[in-house]
Every structure is written in C-alpha cells, then in structure tokens.
XYZ file of N, CA and C in Angstrom:
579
model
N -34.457 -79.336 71.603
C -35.533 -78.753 72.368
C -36.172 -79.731 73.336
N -35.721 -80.958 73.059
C -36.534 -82.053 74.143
C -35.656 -81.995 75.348
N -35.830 -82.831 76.477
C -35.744 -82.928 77.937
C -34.495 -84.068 77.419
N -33.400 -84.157 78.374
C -32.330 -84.790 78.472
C -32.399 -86.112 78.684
N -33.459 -86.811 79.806
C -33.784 -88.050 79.593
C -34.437 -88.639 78.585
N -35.305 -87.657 77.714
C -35.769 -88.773 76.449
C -34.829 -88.547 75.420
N -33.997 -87.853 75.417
C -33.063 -88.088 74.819
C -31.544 -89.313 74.990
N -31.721 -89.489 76.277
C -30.948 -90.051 76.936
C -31.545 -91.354 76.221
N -32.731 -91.581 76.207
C -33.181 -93.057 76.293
C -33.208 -93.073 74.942
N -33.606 -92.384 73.670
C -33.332 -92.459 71.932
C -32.017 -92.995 71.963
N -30.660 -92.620 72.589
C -29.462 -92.197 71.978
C -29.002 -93.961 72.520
N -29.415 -94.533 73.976
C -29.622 -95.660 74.376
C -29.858 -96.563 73.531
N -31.063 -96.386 72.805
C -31.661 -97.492 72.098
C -30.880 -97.637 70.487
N -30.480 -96.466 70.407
C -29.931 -96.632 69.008
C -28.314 -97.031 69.479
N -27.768 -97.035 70.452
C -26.809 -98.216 71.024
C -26.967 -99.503 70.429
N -27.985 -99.843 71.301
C -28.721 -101.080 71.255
C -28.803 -101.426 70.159
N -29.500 -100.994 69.191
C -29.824 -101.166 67.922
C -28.245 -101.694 67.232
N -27.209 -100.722 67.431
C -26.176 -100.946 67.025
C -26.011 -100.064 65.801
N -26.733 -98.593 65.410
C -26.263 -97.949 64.873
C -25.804 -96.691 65.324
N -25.424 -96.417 66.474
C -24.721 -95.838 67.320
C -23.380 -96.401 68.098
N -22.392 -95.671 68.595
C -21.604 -96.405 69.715
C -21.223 -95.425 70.791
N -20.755 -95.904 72.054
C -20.418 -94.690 72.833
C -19.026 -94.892 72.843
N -18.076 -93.937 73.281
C -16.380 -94.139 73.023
C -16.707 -94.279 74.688
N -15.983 -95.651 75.090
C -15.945 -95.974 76.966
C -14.205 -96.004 77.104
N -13.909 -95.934 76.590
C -12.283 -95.934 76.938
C -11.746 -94.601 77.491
N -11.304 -94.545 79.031
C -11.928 -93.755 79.799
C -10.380 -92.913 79.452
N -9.201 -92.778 78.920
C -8.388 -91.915 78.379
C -8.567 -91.354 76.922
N -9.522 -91.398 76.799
C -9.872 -90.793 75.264
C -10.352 -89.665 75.803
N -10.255 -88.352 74.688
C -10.759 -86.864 75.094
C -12.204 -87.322 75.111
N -12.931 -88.104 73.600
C -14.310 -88.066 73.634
C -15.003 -89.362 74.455
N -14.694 -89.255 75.168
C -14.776 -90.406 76.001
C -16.608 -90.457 76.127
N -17.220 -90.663 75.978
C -18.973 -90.610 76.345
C -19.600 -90.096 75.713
N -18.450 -89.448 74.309
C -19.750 -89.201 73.115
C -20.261 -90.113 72.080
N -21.008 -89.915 71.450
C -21.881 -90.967 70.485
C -21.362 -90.750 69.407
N -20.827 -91.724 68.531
C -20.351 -91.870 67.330
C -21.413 -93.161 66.285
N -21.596 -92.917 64.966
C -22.190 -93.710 64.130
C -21.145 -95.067 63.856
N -21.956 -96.244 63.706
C -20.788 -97.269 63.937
C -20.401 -97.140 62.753
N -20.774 -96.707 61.833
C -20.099 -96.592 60.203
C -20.699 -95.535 59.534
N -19.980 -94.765 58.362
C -20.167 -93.826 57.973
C -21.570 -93.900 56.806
N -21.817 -94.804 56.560
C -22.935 -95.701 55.470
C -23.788 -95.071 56.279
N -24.123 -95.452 57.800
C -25.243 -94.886 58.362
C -25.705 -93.510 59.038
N -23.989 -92.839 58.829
C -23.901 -91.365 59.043
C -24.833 -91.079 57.919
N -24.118 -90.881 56.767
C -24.556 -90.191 55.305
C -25.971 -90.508 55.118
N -26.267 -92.067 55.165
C -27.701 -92.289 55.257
C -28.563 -90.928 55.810
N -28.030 -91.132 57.150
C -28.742 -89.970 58.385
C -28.768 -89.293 57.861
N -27.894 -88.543 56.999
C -27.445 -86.998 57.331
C -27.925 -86.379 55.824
N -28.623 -87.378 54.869
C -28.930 -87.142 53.632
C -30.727 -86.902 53.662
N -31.041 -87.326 54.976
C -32.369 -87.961 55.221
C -32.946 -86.260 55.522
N -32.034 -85.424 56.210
C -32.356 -84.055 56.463
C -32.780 -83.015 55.422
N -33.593 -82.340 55.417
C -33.316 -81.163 54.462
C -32.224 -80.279 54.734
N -32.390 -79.137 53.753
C -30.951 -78.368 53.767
C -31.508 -77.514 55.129
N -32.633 -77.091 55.465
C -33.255 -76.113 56.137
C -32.813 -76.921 57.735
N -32.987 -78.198 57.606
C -32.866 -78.933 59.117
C -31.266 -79.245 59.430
N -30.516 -79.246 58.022
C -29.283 -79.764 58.305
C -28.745 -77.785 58.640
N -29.300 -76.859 58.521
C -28.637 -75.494 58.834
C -28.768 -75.219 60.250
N -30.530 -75.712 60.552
C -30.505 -75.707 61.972
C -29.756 -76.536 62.931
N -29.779 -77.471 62.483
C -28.620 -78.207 63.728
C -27.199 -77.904 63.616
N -26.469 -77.204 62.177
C -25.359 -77.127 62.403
C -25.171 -75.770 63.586
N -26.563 -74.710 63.194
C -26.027 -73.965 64.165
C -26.570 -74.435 65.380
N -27.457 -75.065 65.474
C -27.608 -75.388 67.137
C -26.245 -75.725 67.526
N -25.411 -76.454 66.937
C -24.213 -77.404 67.596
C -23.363 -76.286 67.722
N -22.832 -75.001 66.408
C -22.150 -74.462 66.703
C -22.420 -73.574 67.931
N -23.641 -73.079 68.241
C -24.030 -72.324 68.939
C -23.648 -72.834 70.634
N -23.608 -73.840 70.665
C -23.842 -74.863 71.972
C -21.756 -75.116 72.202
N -21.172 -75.099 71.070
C -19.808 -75.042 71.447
C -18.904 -73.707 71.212
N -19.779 -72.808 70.634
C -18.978 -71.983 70.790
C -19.492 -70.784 72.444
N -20.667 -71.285 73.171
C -20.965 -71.284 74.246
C -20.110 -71.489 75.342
N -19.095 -72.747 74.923
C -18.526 -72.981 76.331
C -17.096 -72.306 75.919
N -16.906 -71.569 75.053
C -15.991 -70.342 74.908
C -14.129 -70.863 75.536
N -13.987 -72.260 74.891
C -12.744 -72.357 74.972
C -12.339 -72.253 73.540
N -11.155 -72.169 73.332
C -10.037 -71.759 72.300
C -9.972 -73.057 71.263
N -10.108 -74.309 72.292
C -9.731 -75.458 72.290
C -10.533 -75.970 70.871
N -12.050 -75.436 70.653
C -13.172 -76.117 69.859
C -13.573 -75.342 68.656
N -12.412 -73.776 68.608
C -12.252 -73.259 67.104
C -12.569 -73.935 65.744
N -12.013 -74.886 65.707
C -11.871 -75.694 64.433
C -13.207 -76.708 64.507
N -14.098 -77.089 65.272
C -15.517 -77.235 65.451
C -16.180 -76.388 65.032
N -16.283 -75.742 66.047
C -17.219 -74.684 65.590
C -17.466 -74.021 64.136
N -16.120 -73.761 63.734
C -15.675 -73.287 62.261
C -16.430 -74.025 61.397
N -16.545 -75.423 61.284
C -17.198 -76.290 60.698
C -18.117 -76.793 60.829
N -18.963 -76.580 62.042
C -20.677 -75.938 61.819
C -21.069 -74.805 61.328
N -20.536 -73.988 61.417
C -20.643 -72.741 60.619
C -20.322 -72.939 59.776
N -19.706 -73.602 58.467
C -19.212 -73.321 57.072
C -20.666 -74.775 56.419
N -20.432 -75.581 57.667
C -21.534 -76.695 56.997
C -23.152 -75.608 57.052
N -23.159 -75.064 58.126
C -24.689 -74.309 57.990
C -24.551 -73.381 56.816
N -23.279 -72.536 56.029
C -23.816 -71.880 55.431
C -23.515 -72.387 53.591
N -22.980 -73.701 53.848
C -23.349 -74.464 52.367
C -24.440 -74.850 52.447
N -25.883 -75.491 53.807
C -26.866 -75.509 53.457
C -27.920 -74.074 53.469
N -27.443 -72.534 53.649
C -28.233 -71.314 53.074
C -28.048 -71.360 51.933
N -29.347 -70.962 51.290
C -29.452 -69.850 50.046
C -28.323 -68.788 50.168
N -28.142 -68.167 49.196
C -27.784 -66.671 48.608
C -28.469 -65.926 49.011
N -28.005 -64.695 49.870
C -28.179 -63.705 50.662
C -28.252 -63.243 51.597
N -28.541 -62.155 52.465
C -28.209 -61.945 53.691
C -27.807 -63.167 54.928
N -28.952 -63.904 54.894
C -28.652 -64.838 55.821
C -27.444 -65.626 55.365
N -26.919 -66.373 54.399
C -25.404 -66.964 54.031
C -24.713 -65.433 53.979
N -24.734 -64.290 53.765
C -23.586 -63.171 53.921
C -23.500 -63.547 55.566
N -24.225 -63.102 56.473
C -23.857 -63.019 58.236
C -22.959 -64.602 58.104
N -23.639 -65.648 58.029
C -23.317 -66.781 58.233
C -21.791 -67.049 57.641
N -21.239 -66.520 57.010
C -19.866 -66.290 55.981
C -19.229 -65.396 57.080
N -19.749 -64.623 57.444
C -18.992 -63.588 58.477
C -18.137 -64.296 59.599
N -19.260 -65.103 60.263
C -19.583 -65.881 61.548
C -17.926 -67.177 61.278
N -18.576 -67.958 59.657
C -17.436 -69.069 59.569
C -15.988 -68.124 59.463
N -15.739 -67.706 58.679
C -14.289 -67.001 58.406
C -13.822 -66.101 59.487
N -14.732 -65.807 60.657
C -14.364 -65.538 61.808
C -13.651 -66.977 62.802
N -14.514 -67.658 62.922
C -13.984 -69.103 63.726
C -13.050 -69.743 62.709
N -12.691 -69.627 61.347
C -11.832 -70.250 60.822
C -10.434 -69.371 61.130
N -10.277 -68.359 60.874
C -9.509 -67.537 61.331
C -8.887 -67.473 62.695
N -9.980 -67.875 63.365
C -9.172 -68.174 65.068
C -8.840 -70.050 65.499
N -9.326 -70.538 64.556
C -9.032 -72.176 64.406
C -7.349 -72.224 63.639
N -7.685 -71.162 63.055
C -5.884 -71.296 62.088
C -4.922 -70.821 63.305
N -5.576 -69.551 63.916
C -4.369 -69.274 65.259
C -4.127 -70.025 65.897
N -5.093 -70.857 66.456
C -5.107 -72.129 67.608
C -4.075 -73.020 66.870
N -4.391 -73.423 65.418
C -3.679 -74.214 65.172
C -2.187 -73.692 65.242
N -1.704 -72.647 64.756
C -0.258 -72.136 64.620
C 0.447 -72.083 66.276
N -0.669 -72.033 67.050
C -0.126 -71.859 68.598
C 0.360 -73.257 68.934
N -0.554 -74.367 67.893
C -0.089 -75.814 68.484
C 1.175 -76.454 67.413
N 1.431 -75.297 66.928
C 2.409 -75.896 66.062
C 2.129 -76.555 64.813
N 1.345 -76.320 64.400
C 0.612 -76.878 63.260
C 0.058 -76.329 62.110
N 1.334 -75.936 61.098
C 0.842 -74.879 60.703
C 0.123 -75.280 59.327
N 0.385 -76.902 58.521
C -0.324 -77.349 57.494
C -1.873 -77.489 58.176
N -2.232 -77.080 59.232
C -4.044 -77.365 59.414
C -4.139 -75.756 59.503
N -3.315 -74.850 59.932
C -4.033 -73.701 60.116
C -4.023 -73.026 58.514
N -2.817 -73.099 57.191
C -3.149 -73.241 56.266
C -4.416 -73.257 55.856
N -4.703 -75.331 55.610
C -6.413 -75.166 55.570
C -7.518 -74.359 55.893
N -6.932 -74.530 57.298
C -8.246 -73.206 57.793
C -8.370 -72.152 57.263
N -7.110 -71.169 56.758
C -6.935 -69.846 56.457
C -7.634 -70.096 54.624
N -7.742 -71.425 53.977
C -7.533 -71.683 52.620
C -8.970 -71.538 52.565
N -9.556 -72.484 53.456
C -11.111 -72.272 53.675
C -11.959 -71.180 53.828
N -11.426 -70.389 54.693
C -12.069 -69.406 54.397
C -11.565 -68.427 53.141
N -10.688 -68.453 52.606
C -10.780 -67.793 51.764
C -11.696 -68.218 50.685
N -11.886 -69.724 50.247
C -12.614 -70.142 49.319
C -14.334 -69.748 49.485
N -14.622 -68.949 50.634
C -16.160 -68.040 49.936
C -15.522 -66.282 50.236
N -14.523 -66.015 50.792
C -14.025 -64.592 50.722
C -13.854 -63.963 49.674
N -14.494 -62.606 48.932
C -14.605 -62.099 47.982
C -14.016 -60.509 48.395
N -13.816 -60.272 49.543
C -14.090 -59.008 50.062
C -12.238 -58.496 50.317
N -11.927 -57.584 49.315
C -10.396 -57.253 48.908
C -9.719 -56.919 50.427
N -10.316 -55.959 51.106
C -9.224 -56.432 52.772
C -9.482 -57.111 53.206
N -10.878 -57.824 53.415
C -10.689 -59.172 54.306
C -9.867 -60.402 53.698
N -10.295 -60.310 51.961
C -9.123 -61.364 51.715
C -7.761 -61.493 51.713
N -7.213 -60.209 51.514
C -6.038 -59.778 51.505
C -5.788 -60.192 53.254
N -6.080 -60.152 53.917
C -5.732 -60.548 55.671
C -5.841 -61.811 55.765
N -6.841 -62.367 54.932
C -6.857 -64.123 54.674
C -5.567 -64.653 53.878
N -4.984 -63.825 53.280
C -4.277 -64.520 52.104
C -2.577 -64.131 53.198
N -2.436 -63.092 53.630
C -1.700 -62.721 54.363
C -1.461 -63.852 55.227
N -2.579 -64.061 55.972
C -2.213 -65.540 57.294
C -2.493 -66.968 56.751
N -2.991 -66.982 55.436
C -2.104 -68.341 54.812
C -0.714 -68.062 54.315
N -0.118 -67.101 53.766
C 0.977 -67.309 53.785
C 2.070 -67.252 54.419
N 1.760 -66.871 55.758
C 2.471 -67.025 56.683
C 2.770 -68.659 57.480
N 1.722 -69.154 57.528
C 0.959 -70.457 57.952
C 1.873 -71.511 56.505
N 1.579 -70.781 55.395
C 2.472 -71.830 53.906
C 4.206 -71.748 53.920
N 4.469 -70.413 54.924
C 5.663 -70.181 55.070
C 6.319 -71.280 56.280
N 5.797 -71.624 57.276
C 5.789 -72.000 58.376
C 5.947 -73.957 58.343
N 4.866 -74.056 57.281
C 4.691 -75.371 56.799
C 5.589 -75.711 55.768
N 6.820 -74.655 55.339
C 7.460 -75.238 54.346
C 6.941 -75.323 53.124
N 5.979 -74.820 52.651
C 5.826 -74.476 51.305
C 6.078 -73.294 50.521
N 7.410 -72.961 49.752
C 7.659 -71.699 49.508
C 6.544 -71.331 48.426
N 6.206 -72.291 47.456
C 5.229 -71.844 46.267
C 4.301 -71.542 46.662
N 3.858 -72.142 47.881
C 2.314 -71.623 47.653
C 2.250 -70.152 48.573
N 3.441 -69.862 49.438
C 3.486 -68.621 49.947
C 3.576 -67.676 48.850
N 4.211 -67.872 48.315
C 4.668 -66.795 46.812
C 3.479 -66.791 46.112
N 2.597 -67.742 45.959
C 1.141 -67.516 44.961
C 0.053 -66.979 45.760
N 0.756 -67.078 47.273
C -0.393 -66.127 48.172
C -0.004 -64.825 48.485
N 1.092 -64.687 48.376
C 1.916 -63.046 48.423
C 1.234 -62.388 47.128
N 1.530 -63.388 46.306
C 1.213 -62.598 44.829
C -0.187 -61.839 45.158
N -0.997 -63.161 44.587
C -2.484 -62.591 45.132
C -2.622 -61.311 46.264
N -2.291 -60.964 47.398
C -2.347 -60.305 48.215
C -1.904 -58.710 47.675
N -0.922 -58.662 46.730
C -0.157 -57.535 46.798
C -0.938 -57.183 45.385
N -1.385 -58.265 44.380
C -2.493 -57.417 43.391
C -3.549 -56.779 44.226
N -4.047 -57.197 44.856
C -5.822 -56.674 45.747
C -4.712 -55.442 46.416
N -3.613 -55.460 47.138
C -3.432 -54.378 47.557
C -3.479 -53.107 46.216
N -2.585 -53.519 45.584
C -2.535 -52.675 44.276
C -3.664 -52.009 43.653
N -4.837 -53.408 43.587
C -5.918 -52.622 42.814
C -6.988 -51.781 43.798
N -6.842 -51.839 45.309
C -7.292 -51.274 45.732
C -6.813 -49.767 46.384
N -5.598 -49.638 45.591
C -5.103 -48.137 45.949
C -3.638 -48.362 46.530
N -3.764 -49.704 47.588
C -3.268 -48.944 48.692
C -1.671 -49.685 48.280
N -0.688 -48.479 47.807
C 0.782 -49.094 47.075
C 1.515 -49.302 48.449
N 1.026 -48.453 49.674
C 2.775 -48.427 50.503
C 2.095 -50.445 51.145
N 0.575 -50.805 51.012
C 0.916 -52.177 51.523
C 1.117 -53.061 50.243
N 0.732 -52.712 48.904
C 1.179 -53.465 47.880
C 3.001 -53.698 47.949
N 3.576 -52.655 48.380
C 5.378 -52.844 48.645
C 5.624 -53.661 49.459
N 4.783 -53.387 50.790
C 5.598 -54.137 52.050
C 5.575 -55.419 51.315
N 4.199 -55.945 50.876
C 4.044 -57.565 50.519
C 4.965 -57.948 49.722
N 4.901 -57.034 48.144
C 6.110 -57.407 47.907
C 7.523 -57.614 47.958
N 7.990 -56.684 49.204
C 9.287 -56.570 49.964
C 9.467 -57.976 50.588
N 8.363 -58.492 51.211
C 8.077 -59.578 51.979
C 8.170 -60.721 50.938
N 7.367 -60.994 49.927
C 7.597 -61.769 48.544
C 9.262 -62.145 48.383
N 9.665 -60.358 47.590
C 11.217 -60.931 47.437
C 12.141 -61.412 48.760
N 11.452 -61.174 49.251
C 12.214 -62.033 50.847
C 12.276 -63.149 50.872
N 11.026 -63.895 50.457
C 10.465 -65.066 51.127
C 11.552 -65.679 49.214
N 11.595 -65.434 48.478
C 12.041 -65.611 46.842
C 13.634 -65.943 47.470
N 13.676 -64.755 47.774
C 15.399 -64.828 48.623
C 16.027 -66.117 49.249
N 15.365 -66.027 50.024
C 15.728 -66.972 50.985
C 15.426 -68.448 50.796
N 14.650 -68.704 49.711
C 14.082 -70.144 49.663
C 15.188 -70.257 47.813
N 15.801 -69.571 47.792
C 16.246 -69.920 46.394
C 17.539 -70.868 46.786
C-alpha cells in the first residue's frame, strides 16, 4: 500500500545492511529481484508474521502475478495460493481459497506437461489433490496425475491413481466412467508388464 520510492529506499537499505541481495547478472530471468542472502533470515522474517499477515501478502503477491496473466507464472501463483490457504482457518474463506489453489495448480501441471515436464506437473496435480475431498473434482485430479505418472515413467503410481479414480467413479454411480478407467488401468498393466 506504500508509494514505490519508500519502498525503493527500505529494500536499498536492507541491501546495504546485507540482509537482502539484488540478482545484477543481466542474463538471469530474475535479474533485479530481491532475494534474502540466506534462508536463516528468510524464516526468521517470515516466522515474525502472523498467520493473518502471512495470508495477506500471499494473496497480495498472488493477486499481483496472476494480474499480469501469463501462463508462464502458474506454478507461482499456485503457491501463494496454497501458502495463503495453510495460513486460513476452516471454512468458507479456506473452501474459496482451495478453489482458487487447485485451480492454478491444475493449470501449473498443464504448463508444466507443455514444457515437457511431466515429474513437476505430477507434483502439482499431487498437491492439489492433498486438500481435494470433492469425488469429481478429485477424480479429474487423480485422472491428470496419472496421466502426468504415466508420462514420467512411473507405472505404480499411475495404477494407484487409476485405482483410486475408478473407486470414486464406482461409488459415485457413475460405472460407464468407472470402466473406461479401468479399461485404461488394464492398459496401462498391459503394456508396462
């Protein structure tokens, strides 16, 4: 909420100080952002917050990068959002905030699979499932990790995410997608034997 030059001149002095640094190496992506010279004085910082101040800045930050609306800062953003909603309470406000992360994690896992990378989009897809409770949204989570576990060369953990997927289909009625998965299962069984 403050003006850019007194901020300019805090972020200066804590240069100075030497518990800050700026990255000047002018082929680096983060070339002119501020980094802590050691993580001792991150955690310090970042312990010094309440949970209420550490929620607001995660979403200020997410809010401020998912603003400039490239593809590129998915996996950022994702992780201001999952850090703001380990510091909510239980209830509405962590339900939206759960919405918000497993949305940007979900498009951080695509980004990643577009870059070829499919052990980070995994994670991503793993992450959000670890607060997903909700039988089609998880079942679509569990679906694009195992595609992502398929991709990365892990047949087991595709098969323990097929599994999972095709019970929630099952117990939620719906048999013709409980088959496909498992059609897809003995496929994936098939072919990796």
């Amino acid at each position: 909420g403050g003006d850019a030059a007194t901020l300019e001149t805090r972020l200066r002095d804590l240069v100075r100080r030497e518990f800050l640094v700026v990255e000047a190496d002018p082929r680096s992506p983060e070339r002119g952002q501020f980094a802590f010279t050691q993580s001792l004085i991150r955690e310090v910082a970042y312990g010094t917050l309440s949970k209420s101040d550490r929620r607001a800045l995660h979403l200020t930050a997410a809010n401020h990068f998912e603003s400039a609306d490239d593809e590129e800062l998915a996996g950022v953003v994702a992780a201001h959002y999952v850090e703001a909603l380990e510091a909510t309470p239980a209830g509405p406000d962590a339900d939206a905030l759960a919405s918000r992360a497993r949305d940007w994690l979900r498009r951080a896992s695509d980004r990643a699979v577009s870059l070829g990378s499919p052990t980070q989009a995994l994670a991503f897809a793993e992450q959000a499932l670890s607060f997903t409770q909700d039988g089609d949204e998880r079942r679509a989570l569990l679906l694009l990790a195992a595609d992502a576990a398929e991709d990365a060369l892990r047949p087991k953990e595709r098969e323990r995410l097929l599994r999972e997927a095709a019970d929630l289909a099952g117990s939620t009625g719906d048999r013709i997608g409980e088959v496909q998965i498992l059609l897809d299962l003995l496929r994936s069984i098939f072919f990796t034997s």
